[in-house]
């Protein structure tokens, strides 16, 4: 006999992250992690942290970290929100800002967590297909909606849109809140943070996981007008006032203050990305013009699923999506030059 309490369990299709293998000596370029360590100032901050202070709750407002971000982006501290990774920040934003009866809208090929949150929070949604070149058509977003979220640059396609695109998007959506997810913007994209001073219905989210090499600490943030930020704070404080722990606050602040290291690391990845893109194209691959820390690639005469499986046997882990329209593409994170040399060597062997 079926237990009646089972009817009260949430039935939901969860987000599936990149494989986290326990194998040793692998080239792990499947989760868009940064191949370089965090800033040396982060290590200093952790070493100097008074561990006895862990008996206290962290600063509920994460003020030192917020102030560092406010200074860095030239906004007021009241315009900054922080959370436990950008996934946490965006999930809070969905709950706080998308409360219309109308569907929220976003591209059909994009971050696969968005439909999970819509299902979890019972938010209606609608997709607009990207075009045959995987570009987002801003004209689709003229229709009345309950909110807009667009990653810029987009994932997994790696393509970014310029300031003109976002300005037009905002002009089409005066009555909706627009979220621009900038998880990858530091690798060549155009940030919309300056536009938050012009549009009070614009929220821009970011993460320390990619360009700041702090995926293990889970730090995310949002920048927007004071009214939007205050609603995010209210929702956060309704279930967890302490989303950022004490060590993350200090380490995150130290990372923001070391701008030279941050820019140097991003430039290394951009340079390696360009080299790998050129070499893969010379092998006959189609590689999109990435503005992220990964590339999105295919080869018309070859099964990318089979190639993904082959590389795995060589201990090279990339990402394959069994999703319509992109089921013959792979996403490859940009690792160190040494890691990418291994990838290129194995690709040459496979192509032969």
Tab-separated table of C-alpha atoms in Angstrom:
chain	number	residue	atom	x	y	z
A	1	UNK	CA	0.000	0.000	0.000
A	2	UNK	CA	1.374	3.400	-0.980
A	3	UNK	CA	2.222	5.704	1.909
A	4	UNK	CA	0.086	8.846	1.740
A	5	UNK	CA	2.952	11.078	2.862
A	6	UNK	CA	4.742	10.379	-0.435
A	7	UNK	CA	2.160	12.550	-2.190
A	8	UNK	CA	3.621	15.548	-0.352
A	9	UNK	CA	7.146	15.054	-1.683
A	10	UNK	CA	8.422	17.565	-4.226
A	11	UNK	CA	8.680	16.044	-7.704
A	12	UNK	CA	11.314	18.027	-9.563
A	13	UNK	CA	13.994	17.506	-12.187
A	14	UNK	CA	17.199	18.884	-10.616
A	15	UNK	CA	20.099	20.706	-12.227
A	16	UNK	CA	22.935	18.359	-13.208
A	17	UNK	CA	26.429	19.829	-12.642
A	18	UNK	CA	29.569	18.805	-14.482
A	19	UNK	CA	31.031	15.484	-13.421
A	20	UNK	CA	33.287	15.705	-10.362
A	21	UNK	CA	35.599	12.748	-10.854
A	22	UNK	CA	37.652	11.272	-8.005
A	23	UNK	CA	40.211	9.907	-10.458
A	24	UNK	CA	43.758	11.183	-10.145
A	25	UNK	CA	45.865	12.748	-12.889
A	26	UNK	CA	42.919	13.843	-14.995
A	27	UNK	CA	42.606	16.954	-17.120
A	28	UNK	CA	39.412	18.374	-15.619
A	29	UNK	CA	38.068	20.921	-18.081
A	30	UNK	CA	34.345	20.212	-17.772
A	31	UNK	CA	33.054	22.553	-15.045
A	32	UNK	CA	34.326	26.020	-16.072
A	33	UNK	CA	36.576	26.228	-13.033
A	34	UNK	CA	39.579	28.527	-13.104
A	35	UNK	CA	42.850	26.616	-13.636
A	36	UNK	CA	44.850	29.132	-11.611
A	37	UNK	CA	44.896	29.540	-7.820
A	38	UNK	CA	43.238	32.490	-6.096
A	39	UNK	CA	45.161	35.691	-5.428
A	40	UNK	CA	48.048	35.380	-2.939
A	41	UNK	CA	46.186	37.988	-0.896
A	42	UNK	CA	43.400	35.438	-0.434
A	43	UNK	CA	45.872	32.984	1.107
A	44	UNK	CA	47.152	35.757	3.379
A	45	UNK	CA	43.631	36.608	4.502
A	46	UNK	CA	42.892	32.959	5.319
A	47	UNK	CA	46.199	32.480	7.162
A	48	UNK	CA	45.639	35.637	9.222
A	49	UNK	CA	42.029	34.773	10.023
A	50	UNK	CA	41.436	34.290	13.741
A	51	UNK	CA	39.881	30.822	13.843
A	52	UNK	CA	38.636	31.382	17.380
A	53	UNK	CA	36.194	33.908	15.883
A	54	UNK	CA	34.353	31.053	14.185
A	55	UNK	CA	32.366	30.562	17.381
A	56	UNK	CA	30.542	33.781	16.470
A	57	UNK	CA	28.048	34.232	13.667
A	58	UNK	CA	29.495	36.016	10.638
A	59	UNK	CA	28.705	39.622	9.807
A	60	UNK	CA	25.087	39.255	8.688
A	61	UNK	CA	25.461	42.029	6.110
A	62	UNK	CA	28.929	40.901	4.907
A	63	UNK	CA	29.810	44.593	5.087
A	64	UNK	CA	33.592	44.333	4.390
A	65	UNK	CA	32.936	42.327	1.227
A	66	UNK	CA	30.057	44.540	0.102
A	67	UNK	CA	32.142	47.661	0.569
A	68	UNK	CA	35.007	46.216	-1.482
A	69	UNK	CA	32.584	45.389	-4.294
A	70	UNK	CA	30.926	48.800	-4.066
A	71	UNK	CA	34.294	50.528	-4.395
A	72	UNK	CA	35.368	48.260	-7.247
A	73	UNK	CA	32.199	48.832	-9.298
A	74	UNK	CA	31.820	52.508	-8.315
A	75	UNK	CA	28.416	52.105	-6.677
A	76	UNK	CA	27.061	52.676	-3.180
A	77	UNK	CA	27.148	49.809	-0.687
A	78	UNK	CA	23.338	49.973	-0.677
A	79	UNK	CA	23.459	48.852	-4.309
A	80	UNK	CA	25.287	45.582	-3.493
A	81	UNK	CA	23.902	42.210	-2.437
A	82	UNK	CA	25.993	39.122	-1.691
A	83	UNK	CA	25.058	35.472	-1.352
A	84	UNK	CA	26.321	31.918	-1.276
A	85	UNK	CA	27.459	31.774	-4.916
A	86	UNK	CA	25.632	33.381	-7.813
A	87	UNK	CA	23.238	30.405	-7.918
A	88	UNK	CA	22.028	31.399	-4.453
A	89	UNK	CA	21.833	35.057	-5.477
A	90	UNK	CA	19.801	34.305	-8.607
A	91	UNK	CA	17.533	31.873	-6.750
A	92	UNK	CA	16.785	34.611	-4.214
A	93	UNK	CA	16.196	37.052	-7.074
A	94	UNK	CA	13.697	34.663	-8.667
A	95	UNK	CA	11.771	34.481	-5.392
A	96	UNK	CA	12.021	38.196	-4.664
A	97	UNK	CA	11.492	39.771	-8.067
A	98	UNK	CA	9.514	37.380	-10.287
A	99	UNK	CA	6.037	37.398	-8.780
A	100	UNK	CA	3.855	38.219	-11.773
A	101	UNK	CA	1.149	36.021	-13.263
A	102	UNK	CA	2.903	36.549	-16.586
A	103	UNK	CA	5.731	34.204	-17.577
A	104	UNK	CA	9.330	35.242	-17.184
A	105	UNK	CA	11.339	34.908	-20.392
A	106	UNK	CA	14.819	33.734	-21.326
A	107	UNK	CA	16.605	32.000	-24.251
A	108	UNK	CA	15.948	28.341	-25.008
A	109	UNK	CA	19.667	27.545	-24.922
A	110	UNK	CA	21.004	28.934	-21.692
A	111	UNK	CA	21.894	28.089	-18.097
A	112	UNK	CA	19.889	24.973	-17.261
A	113	UNK	CA	19.264	26.032	-13.649
A	114	UNK	CA	16.661	28.620	-14.741
A	115	UNK	CA	13.860	26.112	-15.479
A	116	UNK	CA	14.712	24.264	-12.262
A	117	UNK	CA	14.095	27.413	-10.201
A	118	UNK	CA	10.913	28.156	-12.145
A	119	UNK	CA	9.645	24.694	-11.319
A	120	UNK	CA	10.733	24.907	-7.680
A	121	UNK	CA	9.220	28.361	-7.073
A	122	UNK	CA	6.212	27.792	-9.365
A	123	UNK	CA	7.129	30.646	-11.702
A	124	UNK	CA	5.619	30.478	-15.206
A	125	UNK	CA	8.180	30.873	-17.973
A	126	UNK	CA	8.589	31.082	-21.736
A	127	UNK	CA	11.599	30.495	-23.963
A	128	UNK	CA	12.643	32.375	-27.079
A	129	UNK	CA	14.829	30.328	-29.439
A	130	UNK	CA	18.310	31.610	-30.178
A	131	UNK	CA	18.924	31.835	-33.922
A	132	UNK	CA	20.867	29.385	-36.100
A	133	UNK	CA	24.117	31.079	-35.042
A	134	UNK	CA	23.083	30.770	-31.369
A	135	UNK	CA	22.605	34.541	-31.036
A	136	UNK	CA	19.852	35.986	-28.840
A	137	UNK	CA	17.364	38.100	-30.809
A	138	UNK	CA	16.535	41.118	-28.667
A	139	UNK	CA	13.398	41.780	-30.732
A	140	UNK	CA	11.813	38.669	-29.197
A	141	UNK	CA	11.796	40.382	-25.818
A	142	UNK	CA	9.336	43.128	-26.766
A	143	UNK	CA	6.335	41.131	-25.597
A	144	UNK	CA	4.824	41.789	-22.181
A	145	UNK	CA	6.324	39.452	-19.596
A	146	UNK	CA	6.788	38.832	-15.890
A	147	UNK	CA	10.541	39.394	-15.998
A	148	UNK	CA	13.618	38.708	-18.100
A	149	UNK	CA	16.839	36.858	-17.335
A	150	UNK	CA	19.689	36.588	-19.822
A	151	UNK	CA	23.261	35.427	-19.228
A	152	UNK	CA	25.691	37.750	-20.953
A	153	UNK	CA	27.885	36.108	-22.141
A	154	UNK	CA	25.536	33.175	-22.570
A	155	UNK	CA	26.218	29.603	-21.493
A	156	UNK	CA	26.828	27.097	-22.929
A	157	UNK	CA	27.150	28.940	-26.242
A	158	UNK	CA	29.962	31.261	-24.973
A	159	UNK	CA	28.599	34.213	-26.985
A	160	UNK	CA	28.285	37.703	-25.554
A	161	UNK	CA	26.193	40.717	-26.533
A	162	UNK	CA	27.268	44.364	-26.395
A	163	UNK	CA	25.981	47.425	-24.560
A	164	UNK	CA	23.607	48.321	-27.396
A	165	UNK	CA	21.830	44.965	-27.020
A	166	UNK	CA	21.239	45.487	-23.302
A	167	UNK	CA	20.128	49.100	-23.778
A	168	UNK	CA	17.559	47.973	-26.347
A	169	UNK	CA	16.447	45.133	-24.050
A	170	UNK	CA	15.868	47.642	-21.251
A	171	UNK	CA	13.939	50.002	-23.521
A	172	UNK	CA	11.635	47.126	-24.464
A	173	UNK	CA	11.039	46.181	-20.821
A	174	UNK	CA	10.257	49.297	-18.791
A	175	UNK	CA	7.606	47.397	-16.820
A	176	UNK	CA	9.623	44.252	-16.089
A	177	UNK	CA	12.641	43.485	-13.971
A	178	UNK	CA	15.595	42.424	-16.095
A	179	UNK	CA	18.402	40.283	-14.687
A	180	UNK	CA	21.692	40.083	-16.570
A	181	UNK	CA	23.708	37.100	-15.350
A	182	UNK	CA	27.380	38.024	-15.757
A	183	UNK	CA	29.080	34.863	-14.504
A	184	UNK	CA	31.560	34.975	-17.415
A	185	UNK	CA	31.789	38.668	-18.259
A	186	UNK	CA	35.389	39.090	-17.059
A	187	UNK	CA	36.725	36.988	-19.946
A	188	UNK	CA	35.935	39.476	-22.685
A	189	UNK	CA	32.289	40.423	-22.234
A	190	UNK	CA	30.755	43.868	-21.743
A	191	UNK	CA	29.416	44.480	-18.237
A	192	UNK	CA	26.011	46.073	-17.699
A	193	UNK	CA	26.818	47.242	-14.159
A	194	UNK	CA	27.102	50.919	-15.275
A	195	UNK	CA	23.557	50.680	-16.662
A	196	UNK	CA	22.168	49.960	-13.175
A	197	UNK	CA	22.551	53.707	-12.539
A	198	UNK	CA	20.324	54.429	-15.541
A	199	UNK	CA	17.685	51.694	-15.162
A	200	UNK	CA	16.196	51.021	-11.737
A	201	UNK	CA	14.624	47.760	-12.986
A	202	UNK	CA	18.005	46.230	-13.912
A	203	UNK	CA	19.821	43.736	-11.689
A	204	UNK	CA	23.278	42.448	-12.621
A	205	UNK	CA	24.616	39.288	-10.973
A	206	UNK	CA	28.184	38.014	-10.755
A	207	UNK	CA	30.296	35.303	-9.182
A	208	UNK	CA	33.732	34.747	-7.651
A	209	UNK	CA	33.768	31.140	-8.908
A	210	UNK	CA	35.123	31.775	-12.406
A	211	UNK	CA	37.417	34.771	-12.831
A	212	UNK	CA	38.425	34.981	-9.148
A	213	UNK	CA	39.203	31.250	-8.706
A	214	UNK	CA	37.018	30.909	-5.616
A	215	UNK	CA	34.470	28.276	-6.650
A	216	UNK	CA	35.199	26.424	-3.398
A	217	UNK	CA	34.133	29.360	-1.222
A	218	UNK	CA	30.764	30.012	-2.933
A	219	UNK	CA	30.561	33.804	-3.256
A	220	UNK	CA	28.087	35.566	-5.527
A	221	UNK	CA	26.778	39.108	-5.723
A	222	UNK	CA	24.215	41.362	-7.357
A	223	UNK	CA	24.243	45.057	-8.170
A	224	UNK	CA	21.125	47.134	-8.683
A	225	UNK	CA	19.083	50.016	-7.344
A	226	UNK	CA	18.566	50.268	-3.594
A	227	UNK	CA	14.921	49.201	-3.855
A	228	UNK	CA	15.743	45.931	-5.623
A	229	UNK	CA	18.598	45.169	-3.244
A	230	UNK	CA	16.415	45.807	-0.198
A	231	UNK	CA	13.855	43.261	-1.447
A	232	UNK	CA	16.630	40.692	-2.004
A	233	UNK	CA	17.832	41.324	1.561
A	234	UNK	CA	14.306	40.879	2.913
A	235	UNK	CA	13.874	37.524	1.173
A	236	UNK	CA	17.326	36.346	2.256
A	237	UNK	CA	16.642	37.336	5.856
A	238	UNK	CA	13.352	35.459	5.760
A	239	UNK	CA	15.135	32.122	5.734
A	240	UNK	CA	18.895	32.615	6.322
A	241	UNK	CA	20.479	35.846	7.528
A	242	UNK	CA	24.007	34.426	7.357
A	243	UNK	CA	24.503	33.269	3.780
A	244	UNK	CA	28.213	34.245	3.653
A	245	UNK	CA	30.570	32.745	6.222
A	246	UNK	CA	33.281	34.721	8.007
A	247	UNK	CA	36.225	33.240	6.097
A	248	UNK	CA	34.550	33.853	2.735
A	249	UNK	CA	33.914	37.485	3.639
A	250	UNK	CA	37.598	38.115	4.333
A	251	UNK	CA	38.917	35.999	1.455
A	252	UNK	CA	36.455	37.536	-0.995
A	253	UNK	CA	37.399	41.040	0.071
A	254	UNK	CA	41.093	40.240	-0.381
A	255	UNK	CA	40.417	38.948	-3.896
A	256	UNK	CA	38.618	42.125	-4.923
A	257	UNK	CA	41.470	44.261	-3.607
A	258	UNK	CA	44.061	42.440	-5.747
A	259	UNK	CA	42.985	43.783	-9.117
A	260	UNK	CA	46.370	43.255	-10.760
A	261	UNK	CA	46.349	39.507	-10.100
A	262	UNK	CA	42.715	39.264	-11.191
A	263	UNK	CA	43.365	40.933	-14.545
A	264	UNK	CA	46.536	38.950	-15.137
A	265	UNK	CA	44.726	35.642	-14.588
A	266	UNK	CA	41.854	36.605	-16.884
A	267	UNK	CA	44.300	37.662	-19.597
A	268	UNK	CA	46.129	34.320	-19.367
A	269	UNK	CA	42.872	32.470	-19.944
A	270	UNK	CA	41.896	34.738	-22.837
A	271	UNK	CA	45.292	34.186	-24.483
A	272	UNK	CA	45.088	30.396	-24.067
A	273	UNK	CA	41.510	30.422	-25.358
A	274	UNK	CA	42.600	32.169	-28.547
A	275	UNK	CA	45.394	29.648	-29.155
A	276	UNK	CA	43.186	26.604	-28.552
A	277	UNK	CA	40.416	28.063	-30.725
A	278	UNK	CA	42.823	28.572	-33.626
A	279	UNK	CA	44.357	25.108	-33.305
A	280	UNK	CA	40.960	23.386	-33.122
A	281	UNK	CA	39.744	25.329	-36.150
A	282	UNK	CA	42.819	24.191	-38.049
A	283	UNK	CA	41.718	20.606	-37.305
A	284	UNK	CA	38.331	21.278	-38.886
A	285	UNK	CA	36.321	22.089	-35.760
A	286	UNK	CA	33.751	24.848	-35.713
A	287	UNK	CA	34.479	26.897	-32.580
A	288	UNK	CA	32.262	29.824	-31.641
A	289	UNK	CA	33.836	33.204	-30.810
A	290	UNK	CA	33.932	32.832	-27.047
A	291	UNK	CA	33.800	35.638	-24.487
A	292	UNK	CA	33.927	33.159	-21.603
A	293	UNK	CA	36.450	30.853	-19.944
A	294	UNK	CA	35.260	27.978	-22.150
A	295	UNK	CA	34.736	27.231	-25.815
A	296	UNK	CA	31.745	25.686	-27.545
A	297	UNK	CA	32.687	23.474	-30.467
A	298	UNK	CA	31.518	20.901	-32.988
A	299	UNK	CA	32.750	19.051	-36.068
A	300	UNK	CA	30.180	18.300	-38.739
A	301	UNK	CA	31.645	14.950	-39.801
A	302	UNK	CA	32.125	13.634	-36.294
A	303	UNK	CA	30.041	12.578	-33.282
A	304	UNK	CA	30.840	14.863	-30.362
A	305	UNK	CA	29.271	12.353	-27.993
A	306	UNK	CA	31.712	9.689	-29.157
A	307	UNK	CA	34.591	12.152	-28.918
A	308	UNK	CA	33.525	13.056	-25.386
A	309	UNK	CA	33.580	9.361	-24.441
A	310	UNK	CA	36.954	8.839	-26.123
A	311	UNK	CA	38.565	11.766	-24.294
A	312	UNK	CA	37.263	10.386	-21.033
A	313	UNK	CA	39.212	7.164	-21.614
A	314	UNK	CA	42.288	9.390	-21.978
A	315	UNK	CA	41.468	11.091	-18.654
A	316	UNK	CA	40.443	14.334	-20.355
A	317	UNK	CA	37.054	15.424	-19.016
A	318	UNK	CA	34.978	17.873	-21.098
A	319	UNK	CA	31.210	18.541	-21.080
A	320	UNK	CA	28.647	17.051	-23.444
A	321	UNK	CA	24.965	18.047	-23.407
A	322	UNK	CA	22.347	15.576	-24.634
A	323	UNK	CA	20.063	18.466	-25.515
A	324	UNK	CA	18.239	19.174	-28.810
A	325	UNK	CA	20.034	21.620	-31.142
A	326	UNK	CA	23.367	21.255	-29.317
A	327	UNK	CA	23.667	17.479	-29.022
A	328	UNK	CA	26.621	17.500	-31.396
A	329	UNK	CA	28.535	20.184	-29.518
A	330	UNK	CA	30.925	20.018	-26.597
A	331	UNK	CA	31.864	22.618	-24.022
A	332	UNK	CA	35.535	22.770	-23.126
A	333	UNK	CA	36.796	24.795	-20.169
A	334	UNK	CA	40.045	26.669	-20.730
A	335	UNK	CA	42.690	25.153	-18.463
A	336	UNK	CA	46.383	25.861	-18.163
A	337	UNK	CA	48.504	25.779	-21.306
A	338	UNK	CA	49.828	22.393	-20.220
A	339	UNK	CA	46.313	20.976	-19.793
A	340	UNK	CA	45.186	22.347	-23.135
A	341	UNK	CA	48.248	20.878	-24.850
A	342	UNK	CA	47.134	17.456	-23.603
A	343	UNK	CA	43.628	18.103	-24.947
A	344	UNK	CA	44.961	19.199	-28.344
A	345	UNK	CA	47.234	16.175	-28.573
A	346	UNK	CA	44.337	13.805	-27.888
A	347	UNK	CA	42.066	15.667	-30.313
A	348	UNK	CA	44.658	15.337	-33.076
A	349	UNK	CA	44.861	11.620	-32.435
A	350	UNK	CA	41.094	11.272	-32.486
A	351	UNK	CA	40.645	13.303	-35.660
A	352	UNK	CA	43.169	11.052	-37.428
